Amino acid sequence: MATQTAERATTRNTIQRALVLEAVRSLHNHPTSADVYEVVREKHPNISRATVYRNLGVLANRGEVLRVEVPNGADRYDFLNRPHYHAKCRVCGGVFDVDMPYQSDILAKVSDAHGFAIEEHEIIFNGVCSECRKAEGR
Amino acid sequence: MATQTAERATTRNTIQRALVLEAVRSLHNHPTSADVYEVVREKHPNISRATVYRNLGVLANRGEVLRVEVPNGADRYDFLNRPHYHAKCRVCGGVFDVDMPYQSDILAKVSDAHGFAIEEHEIIFNGVCSECRKAEGR
DNA sequence: ATACATGCAAACACTTTGCAGCACA
DNA sequence: TGTGCTGCAAAGTGTTTGCATGTAT
């Protein structure tokens, strides 16, 4: 009887998982799974992409990394915990943090969500990053 | 000389392009390219997916339809012209309009975009739609 | 007539999955 | 010592592209 609700059946600390977490922590520019894969491979050459994907998923579910879903592009991951917003460069595809206070009152501005239960929100700014502006010549 | 700057080299009215536009206009729930493809195929059975994609692109560039890029999901298209925001159901993947005034002052809240030239923004609410809430039992 | 557009199939980018064997707790 | 995890390969989505042919202008 009452043997603890069998929550979270996933808790094994493999080398691969540790390396994936370490890689996300060390990469500060919103690495894609491919970026993480490359970094981990330096120390553990025969890790598979599948394992990287699976572990990024596990870590994201646990809240140890943040998954940033980017329209038309690979998912990005980062280690920042507080919610923040992103900007995506339409030239190079890069993703950058934007300094803007978290819009905690934004829900109040929704006049009608048609019965939709909003759990979180995301704001993405589209434009051109400073590097690409220089390169493009304005 | 001076023969008009050769802008937009693409302006041919094919049946396929007209049908694609008509399909987007007739579908009111943010159709994906696949939805559009299915509808067009009823009238023009051997249109190819490539043509649908190409025409959705052309129409979006011309501003005749609005492309809604959804993270982790196919692009959606709609015919509404005024800017508005969207909600994405994490259960069924559906995309819905949200009634919220356009946040024209949002740029002023960005304290530092790090040289990024912001051209537009998008807000996506994530959660569960009313249909799926019923189905899920709460 | 001629260039843009189409249709087909193959290629592409990103991610997930089935399965046999392995290793952490 | 069992089951969660790994590696591999194959499959799955969604979209783009090369090329020969077709067609709107």
Short mmCIF file of N, CA and C in Angstrom, two decimals, chain A residues 107 110 112-122, chain B residues 29-30 68-71 74 76 78 84-100 122-130:
data_model
loop_
_atom_site.label_atom_id
_atom_site.label_comp_id
_atom_site.label_asym_id
_atom_site.label_seq_id
_atom_site.Cartn_x
_atom_site.Cartn_y
_atom_site.Cartn_z
N LEU A 107 -0.57 38.46 -19.79
CA LEU A 107 -1.81 37.67 -19.80
C LEU A 107 -3.04 38.54 -19.62
N VAL A 110 -4.69 39.88 -22.73
CA VAL A 110 -5.43 39.00 -23.62
C VAL A 110 -6.91 39.15 -23.32
N ASP A 112 -9.42 37.73 -25.10
CA ASP A 112 -10.16 36.49 -25.33
C ASP A 112 -9.24 35.43 -25.92
N ALA A 113 -9.01 34.39 -25.14
CA ALA A 113 -8.15 33.30 -25.62
C ALA A 113 -9.01 32.12 -26.06
N HIS A 114 -10.30 32.34 -26.15
CA HIS A 114 -11.23 31.33 -26.67
C HIS A 114 -11.12 30.00 -25.93
N GLY A 115 -11.06 30.07 -24.62
CA GLY A 115 -11.04 28.85 -23.83
C GLY A 115 -9.68 28.18 -23.73
N PHE A 116 -8.71 28.79 -24.35
CA PHE A 116 -7.36 28.24 -24.35
C PHE A 116 -6.73 28.48 -22.98
N ALA A 117 -6.12 27.45 -22.40
CA ALA A 117 -5.47 27.62 -21.10
C ALA A 117 -3.99 27.93 -21.31
N ILE A 118 -3.66 29.18 -21.16
CA ILE A 118 -2.28 29.61 -21.42
C ILE A 118 -1.37 29.22 -20.27
N GLU A 119 -0.27 28.59 -20.59
CA GLU A 119 0.67 28.16 -19.56
C GLU A 119 1.94 29.00 -19.55
N GLU A 120 2.32 29.45 -20.70
CA GLU A 120 3.52 30.28 -20.78
C GLU A 120 3.49 31.02 -22.09
N HIS A 121 4.40 31.98 -22.21
CA HIS A 121 4.47 32.71 -23.48
C HIS A 121 5.92 32.91 -23.88
N GLU A 122 6.06 33.24 -25.12
CA GLU A 122 7.38 33.39 -25.70
C GLU A 122 7.31 34.61 -26.62
N ASN B 29 -8.48 28.13 -40.40
CA ASN B 29 -7.77 27.75 -39.19
C ASN B 29 -6.29 27.53 -39.38
N HIS B 30 -5.64 28.54 -39.91
CA HIS B 30 -4.19 28.49 -40.03
C HIS B 30 -3.71 27.22 -40.71
N VAL B 68 2.89 32.16 -40.75
CA VAL B 68 3.09 32.08 -39.30
C VAL B 68 4.07 30.96 -39.02
N GLU B 69 5.24 31.31 -38.59
CA GLU B 69 6.25 30.29 -38.34
C GLU B 69 6.09 29.76 -36.93
N VAL B 70 5.82 28.50 -36.83
CA VAL B 70 5.54 27.89 -35.54
C VAL B 70 6.75 27.05 -35.11
N PRO B 71 7.21 27.25 -33.88
CA PRO B 71 8.32 26.43 -33.41
C PRO B 71 7.88 24.97 -33.36
N ALA B 74 4.93 22.55 -38.55
CA ALA B 74 4.93 23.08 -39.90
C ALA B 74 4.52 24.55 -39.88
N ARG B 76 2.42 27.76 -40.78
CA ARG B 76 0.99 27.94 -41.00
C ARG B 76 0.81 29.17 -41.85
N ASP B 78 -2.13 32.23 -43.09
CA ASP B 78 -3.50 32.72 -43.02
C ASP B 78 -3.68 34.00 -43.78
N HIS B 84 -1.35 39.96 -35.46
CA HIS B 84 -2.03 39.43 -34.28
C HIS B 84 -1.17 38.31 -33.71
N TYR B 85 -1.59 37.79 -32.58
CA TYR B 85 -0.77 36.80 -31.90
C TYR B 85 -1.42 35.43 -31.89
N HIS B 86 -0.63 34.44 -31.57
CA HIS B 86 -1.12 33.08 -31.69
C HIS B 86 -0.90 32.25 -30.42
N ALA B 87 -1.73 31.24 -30.28
CA ALA B 87 -1.58 30.29 -29.18
C ALA B 87 -1.43 28.90 -29.78
N LYS B 88 -0.51 28.13 -29.22
CA LYS B 88 -0.29 26.80 -29.76
C LYS B 88 -0.58 25.75 -28.70
N CYS B 89 -1.45 24.82 -29.04
CA CYS B 89 -1.82 23.77 -28.10
C CYS B 89 -0.73 22.71 -28.06
N ARG B 90 -0.26 22.41 -26.86
CA ARG B 90 0.82 21.43 -26.77
C ARG B 90 0.29 20.00 -26.87
N VAL B 91 -1.02 19.84 -26.86
CA VAL B 91 -1.60 18.51 -27.00
C VAL B 91 -1.86 18.17 -28.47
N CYS B 92 -2.68 18.98 -29.12
CA CYS B 92 -3.04 18.65 -30.50
C CYS B 92 -2.18 19.37 -31.53
N GLY B 93 -1.38 20.32 -31.09
CA GLY B 93 -0.52 21.03 -32.03
C GLY B 93 -1.23 22.13 -32.79
N GLY B 94 -2.50 22.31 -32.53
CA GLY B 94 -3.27 23.33 -33.24
C GLY B 94 -2.83 24.75 -32.92
N VAL B 95 -3.06 25.64 -33.86
CA VAL B 95 -2.69 27.04 -33.67
C VAL B 95 -3.95 27.90 -33.72
N PHE B 96 -4.08 28.82 -32.79
CA PHE B 96 -5.28 29.64 -32.69
C PHE B 96 -4.93 31.11 -32.57
N ASP B 97 -5.84 31.95 -33.01
CA ASP B 97 -5.63 33.38 -32.83
C ASP B 97 -5.94 33.76 -31.39
N VAL B 98 -5.24 34.76 -30.92
CA VAL B 98 -5.49 35.27 -29.58
C VAL B 98 -5.93 36.72 -29.72
N ASP B 99 -6.96 37.10 -29.02
CA ASP B 99 -7.40 38.49 -29.07
C ASP B 99 -6.61 39.30 -28.06
N MET B 100 -5.66 40.03 -28.56
CA MET B 100 -4.86 40.90 -27.71
C MET B 100 -4.40 42.04 -28.58
N GLU B 122 6.93 38.62 -32.54
CA GLU B 122 5.92 37.59 -32.55
C GLU B 122 5.72 37.14 -31.11
N ILE B 123 4.50 36.91 -30.71
CA ILE B 123 4.27 36.38 -29.38
C ILE B 123 3.50 35.08 -29.52
N ILE B 124 4.01 34.05 -28.91
CA ILE B 124 3.33 32.77 -28.98
C ILE B 124 2.99 32.31 -27.57
N PHE B 125 1.73 32.03 -27.37
CA PHE B 125 1.29 31.49 -26.09
C PHE B 125 1.23 29.98 -26.20
N ASN B 126 1.80 29.31 -25.23
CA ASN B 126 1.73 27.86 -25.22
C ASN B 126 0.80 27.39 -24.12
N GLY B 127 0.06 26.35 -24.41
CA GLY B 127 -0.87 25.84 -23.41
C GLY B 127 -1.73 24.75 -24.00
N VAL B 128 -2.96 24.67 -23.53
CA VAL B 128 -3.86 23.61 -23.99
C VAL B 128 -5.17 24.25 -24.47
N CYS B 129 -5.61 23.87 -25.65
CA CYS B 129 -6.83 24.45 -26.20
C CYS B 129 -8.07 23.87 -25.52
N SER B 130 -9.19 24.53 -25.73
CA SER B 130 -10.40 24.13 -25.01
C SER B 130 -10.83 22.71 -25.36
#
